[in-house]
Short mmCIF file of C-alpha atoms (C1' of nucleotides) in Angstrom, two decimals:
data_model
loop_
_atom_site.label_atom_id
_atom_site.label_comp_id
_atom_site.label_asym_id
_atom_site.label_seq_id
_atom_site.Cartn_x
_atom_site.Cartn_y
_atom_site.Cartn_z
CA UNK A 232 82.10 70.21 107.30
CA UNK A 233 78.68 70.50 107.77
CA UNK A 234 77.01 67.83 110.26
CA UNK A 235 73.33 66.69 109.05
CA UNK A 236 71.31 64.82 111.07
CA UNK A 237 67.99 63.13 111.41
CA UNK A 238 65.60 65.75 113.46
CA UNK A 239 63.65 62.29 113.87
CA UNK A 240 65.68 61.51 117.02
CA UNK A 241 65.24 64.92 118.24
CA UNK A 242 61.46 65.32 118.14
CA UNK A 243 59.45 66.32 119.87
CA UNK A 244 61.88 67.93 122.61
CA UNK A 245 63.26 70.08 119.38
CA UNK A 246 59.69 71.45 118.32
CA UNK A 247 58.63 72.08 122.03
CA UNK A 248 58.88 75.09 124.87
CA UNK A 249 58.56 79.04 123.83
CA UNK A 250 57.73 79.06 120.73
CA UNK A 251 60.16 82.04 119.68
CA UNK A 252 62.97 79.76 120.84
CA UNK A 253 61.86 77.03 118.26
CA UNK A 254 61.73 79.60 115.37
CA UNK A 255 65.39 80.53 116.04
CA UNK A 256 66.59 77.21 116.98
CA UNK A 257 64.94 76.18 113.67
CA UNK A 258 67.06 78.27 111.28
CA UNK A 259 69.47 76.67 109.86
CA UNK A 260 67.65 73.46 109.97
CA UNK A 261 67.12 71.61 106.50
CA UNK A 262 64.08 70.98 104.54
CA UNK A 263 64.64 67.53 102.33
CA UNK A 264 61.82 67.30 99.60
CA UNK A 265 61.37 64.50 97.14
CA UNK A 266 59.39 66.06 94.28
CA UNK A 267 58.89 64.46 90.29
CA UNK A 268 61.83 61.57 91.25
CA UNK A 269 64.41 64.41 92.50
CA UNK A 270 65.11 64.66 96.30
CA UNK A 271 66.36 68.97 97.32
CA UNK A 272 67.99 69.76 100.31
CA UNK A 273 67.10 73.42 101.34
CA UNK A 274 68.28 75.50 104.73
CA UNK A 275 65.90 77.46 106.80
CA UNK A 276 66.60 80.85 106.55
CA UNK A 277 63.47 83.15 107.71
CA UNK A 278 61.04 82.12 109.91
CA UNK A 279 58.40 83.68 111.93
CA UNK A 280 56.57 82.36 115.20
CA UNK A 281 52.57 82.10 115.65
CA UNK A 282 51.15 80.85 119.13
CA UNK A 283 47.38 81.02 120.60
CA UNK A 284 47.48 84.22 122.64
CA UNK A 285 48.63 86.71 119.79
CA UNK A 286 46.10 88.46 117.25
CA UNK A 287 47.95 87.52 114.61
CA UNK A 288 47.92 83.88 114.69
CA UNK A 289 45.48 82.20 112.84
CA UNK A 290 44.92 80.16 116.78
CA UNK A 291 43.98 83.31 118.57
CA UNK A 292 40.19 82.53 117.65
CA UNK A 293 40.59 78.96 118.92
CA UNK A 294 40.67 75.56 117.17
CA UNK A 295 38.42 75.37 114.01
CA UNK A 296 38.92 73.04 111.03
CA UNK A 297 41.39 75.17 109.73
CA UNK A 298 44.02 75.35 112.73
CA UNK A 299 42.87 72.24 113.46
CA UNK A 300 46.46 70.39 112.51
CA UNK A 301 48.09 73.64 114.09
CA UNK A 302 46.45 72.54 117.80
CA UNK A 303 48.27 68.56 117.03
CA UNK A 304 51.56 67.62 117.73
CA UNK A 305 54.64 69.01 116.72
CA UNK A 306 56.53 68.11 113.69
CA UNK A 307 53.63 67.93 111.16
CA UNK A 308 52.89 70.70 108.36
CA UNK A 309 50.47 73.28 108.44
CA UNK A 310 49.80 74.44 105.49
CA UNK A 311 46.96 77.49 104.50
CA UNK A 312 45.59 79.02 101.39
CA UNK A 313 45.42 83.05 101.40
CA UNK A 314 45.06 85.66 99.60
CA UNK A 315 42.95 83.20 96.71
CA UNK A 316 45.69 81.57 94.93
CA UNK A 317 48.75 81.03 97.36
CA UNK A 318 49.78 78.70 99.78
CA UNK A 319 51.86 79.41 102.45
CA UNK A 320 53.12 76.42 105.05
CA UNK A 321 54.61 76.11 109.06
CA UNK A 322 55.90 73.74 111.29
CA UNK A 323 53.99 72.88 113.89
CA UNK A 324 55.18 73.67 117.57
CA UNK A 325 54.66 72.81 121.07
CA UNK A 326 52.75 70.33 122.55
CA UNK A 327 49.61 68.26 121.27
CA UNK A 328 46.56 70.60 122.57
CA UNK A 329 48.39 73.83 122.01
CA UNK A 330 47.85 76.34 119.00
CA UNK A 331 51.50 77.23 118.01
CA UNK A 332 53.24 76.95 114.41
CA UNK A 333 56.77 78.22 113.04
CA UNK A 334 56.32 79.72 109.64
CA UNK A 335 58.86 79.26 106.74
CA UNK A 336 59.40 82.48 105.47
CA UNK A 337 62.60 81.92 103.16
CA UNK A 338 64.64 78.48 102.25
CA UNK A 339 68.24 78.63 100.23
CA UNK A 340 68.55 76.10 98.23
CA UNK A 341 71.50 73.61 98.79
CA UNK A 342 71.31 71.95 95.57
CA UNK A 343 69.04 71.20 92.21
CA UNK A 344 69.12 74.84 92.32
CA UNK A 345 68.60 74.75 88.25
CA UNK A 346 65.92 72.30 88.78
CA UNK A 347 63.44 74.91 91.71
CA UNK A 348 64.42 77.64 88.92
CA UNK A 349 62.51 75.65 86.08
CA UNK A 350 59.44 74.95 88.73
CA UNK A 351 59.24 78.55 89.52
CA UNK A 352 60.17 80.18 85.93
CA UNK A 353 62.19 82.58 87.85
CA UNK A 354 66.05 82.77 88.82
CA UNK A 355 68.20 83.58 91.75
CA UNK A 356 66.95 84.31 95.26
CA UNK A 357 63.62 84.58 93.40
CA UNK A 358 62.76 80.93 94.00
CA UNK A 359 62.65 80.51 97.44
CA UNK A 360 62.31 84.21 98.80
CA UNK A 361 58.99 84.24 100.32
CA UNK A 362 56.29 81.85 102.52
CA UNK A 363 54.07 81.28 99.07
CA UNK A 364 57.17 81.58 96.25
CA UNK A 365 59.15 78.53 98.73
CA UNK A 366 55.34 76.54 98.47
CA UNK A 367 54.93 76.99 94.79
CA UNK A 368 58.94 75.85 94.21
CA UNK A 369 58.23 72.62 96.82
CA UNK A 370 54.70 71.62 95.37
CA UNK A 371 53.60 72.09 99.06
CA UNK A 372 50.20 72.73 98.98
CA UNK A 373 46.44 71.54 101.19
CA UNK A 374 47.76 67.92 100.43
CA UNK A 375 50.31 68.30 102.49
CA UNK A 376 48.38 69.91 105.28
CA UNK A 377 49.31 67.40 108.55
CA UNK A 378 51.77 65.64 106.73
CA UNK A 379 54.42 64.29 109.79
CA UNK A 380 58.03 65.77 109.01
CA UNK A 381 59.54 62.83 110.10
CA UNK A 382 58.85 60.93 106.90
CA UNK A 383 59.35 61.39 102.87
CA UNK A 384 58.36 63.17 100.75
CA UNK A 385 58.95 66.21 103.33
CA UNK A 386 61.41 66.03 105.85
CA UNK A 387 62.75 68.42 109.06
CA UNK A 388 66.76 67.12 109.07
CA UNK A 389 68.41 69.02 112.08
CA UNK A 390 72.04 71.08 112.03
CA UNK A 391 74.43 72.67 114.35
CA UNK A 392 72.48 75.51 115.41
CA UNK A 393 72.88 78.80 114.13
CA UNK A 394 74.94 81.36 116.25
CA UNK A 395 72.59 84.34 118.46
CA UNK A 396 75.03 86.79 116.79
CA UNK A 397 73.70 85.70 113.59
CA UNK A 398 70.27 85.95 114.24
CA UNK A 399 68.31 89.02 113.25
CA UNK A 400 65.01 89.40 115.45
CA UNK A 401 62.13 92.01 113.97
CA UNK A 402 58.62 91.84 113.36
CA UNK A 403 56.62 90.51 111.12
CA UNK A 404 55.56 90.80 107.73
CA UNK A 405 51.94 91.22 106.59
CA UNK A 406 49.64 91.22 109.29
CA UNK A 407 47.52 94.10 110.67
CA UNK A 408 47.60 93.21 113.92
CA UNK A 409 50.21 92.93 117.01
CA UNK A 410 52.25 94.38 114.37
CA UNK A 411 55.27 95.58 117.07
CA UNK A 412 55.95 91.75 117.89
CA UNK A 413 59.49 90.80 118.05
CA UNK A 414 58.30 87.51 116.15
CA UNK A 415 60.53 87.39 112.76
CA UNK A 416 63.52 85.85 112.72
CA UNK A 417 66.44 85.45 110.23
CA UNK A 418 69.77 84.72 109.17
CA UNK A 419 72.14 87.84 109.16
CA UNK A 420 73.12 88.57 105.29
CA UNK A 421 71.79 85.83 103.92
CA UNK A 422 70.16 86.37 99.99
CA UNK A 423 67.42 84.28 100.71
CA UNK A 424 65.56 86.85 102.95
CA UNK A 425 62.29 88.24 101.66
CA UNK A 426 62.66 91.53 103.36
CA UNK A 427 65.23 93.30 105.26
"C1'" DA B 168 64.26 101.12 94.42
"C1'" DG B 169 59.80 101.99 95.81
"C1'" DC B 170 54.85 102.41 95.56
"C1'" DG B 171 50.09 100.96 94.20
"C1'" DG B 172 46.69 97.99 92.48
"C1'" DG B 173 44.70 93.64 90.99
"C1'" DA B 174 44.20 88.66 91.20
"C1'" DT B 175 41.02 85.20 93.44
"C1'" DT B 176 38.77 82.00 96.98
"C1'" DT B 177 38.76 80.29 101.59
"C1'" DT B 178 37.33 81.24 106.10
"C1'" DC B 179 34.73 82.75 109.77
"C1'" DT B 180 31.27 86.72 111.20
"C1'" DG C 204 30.32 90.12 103.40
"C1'" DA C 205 35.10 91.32 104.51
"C1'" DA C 206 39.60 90.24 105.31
"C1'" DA C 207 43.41 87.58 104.35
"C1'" DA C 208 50.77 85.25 107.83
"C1'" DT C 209 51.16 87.18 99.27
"C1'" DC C 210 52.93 87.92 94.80
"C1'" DC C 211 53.55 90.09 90.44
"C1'" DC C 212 53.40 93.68 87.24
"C1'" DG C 213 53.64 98.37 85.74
"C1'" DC C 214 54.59 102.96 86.69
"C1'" DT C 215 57.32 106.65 88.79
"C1'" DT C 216 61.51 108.51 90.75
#
DNA sequence: AGCGGGATTTTCT
DNA sequence: GAAAATCCCGCTT
């Protein structure tokens, strides 16, 4: 039996300290989205962790308008466009002044899975099993850049957290720099995983 | 199963 | 002007 629970009461202490601790402590943790009338629960399954004094964060150059909401307080979205067509969203870390975000790599589905397959026109693991695919199933896109966690449509709910011995550290995916960062984290075995 | 290229536009130099 | 925290398709093994 499962035990979900508002993150509400949690923030910020959840979202705050190292930032790699945050990105494990947040797998596991359950995204609720309210999209055309239907609410979807999904679990956090692949995440990767961004703060101001690596290369690869988008905060390494210092706060501009884009990382602007990434240098605010925890528990809001972050959400970028790359690559000319795909959004890709985090959750913001640590505390108000300081440029560090968690991003969602891969989401499983707890239910409605039918209903993210018609969004997506794909099936399976397909859905959710990347930053931009798990965007383009939510609807999550510059709209919901800042958008505070805490409230509908888009909400952090908190779980038992997910054992060390099930928690597969590596680096990260796509960047060019500080590639040899211990900074991707993800469930052991789990489907939803973009990339083993 | 794995590689390579193209799509497409924001962002900061 | 170049690179980008990606994805999808087609081709080759």
């Amino acid at each position: 039996m499962m035990t979900v629970v508002s993150a509400k009461a949690l923030f910020p202490t959840f979202l705050e300290g190292d930032v790699d601790t945050v990105a494990k402590r947040l797998l596991g943790c359950i995204i609720e989205r309210t999209i055309d009338g239907v609410t979807v629960r999904l679990r956090i399954v692949e995440t990767e962790s961004y703060e101001e004094n690596d290369a690869a964060s988008h905060s390494y150059k210092g706060r501009t308008p884009r990382t602007d909401v990434m240098f605010g307080p925890s528990g809001h979205l972050y959400v970028y466009f790359t690559y000319g067509m795909h959004y890709c969203c985090n959750i913001v870390t640590g505390s108000d002044g300081v440029g560090q975000a968690v991003l969602l790599r891969a989401l499983e589905p707890l239910d409605s899975q039918g209903f993210l397959e018609a969004r997506r026109h794909k099936i399976g693991v397909e859905v959710t099993n990347g930053p931009a695919k798990l965007c383009s199933a939510l609807g999550i896109d510059r709209h919901h850049n800042g958008h505070n966690l805490r409230n509908p449509p888009l909400r952090l709910l908190a779980t038992q957290p997910v054992p060390p011995e099930e928690i597969v550290v590596t680096t990260r995916i796509g960047i060019s720099t500080n590639q040899d960062a211990l900074r991707r984290f993800y469930i052991k075995d789990n489907p939803y995983v973009s990339k083993k």
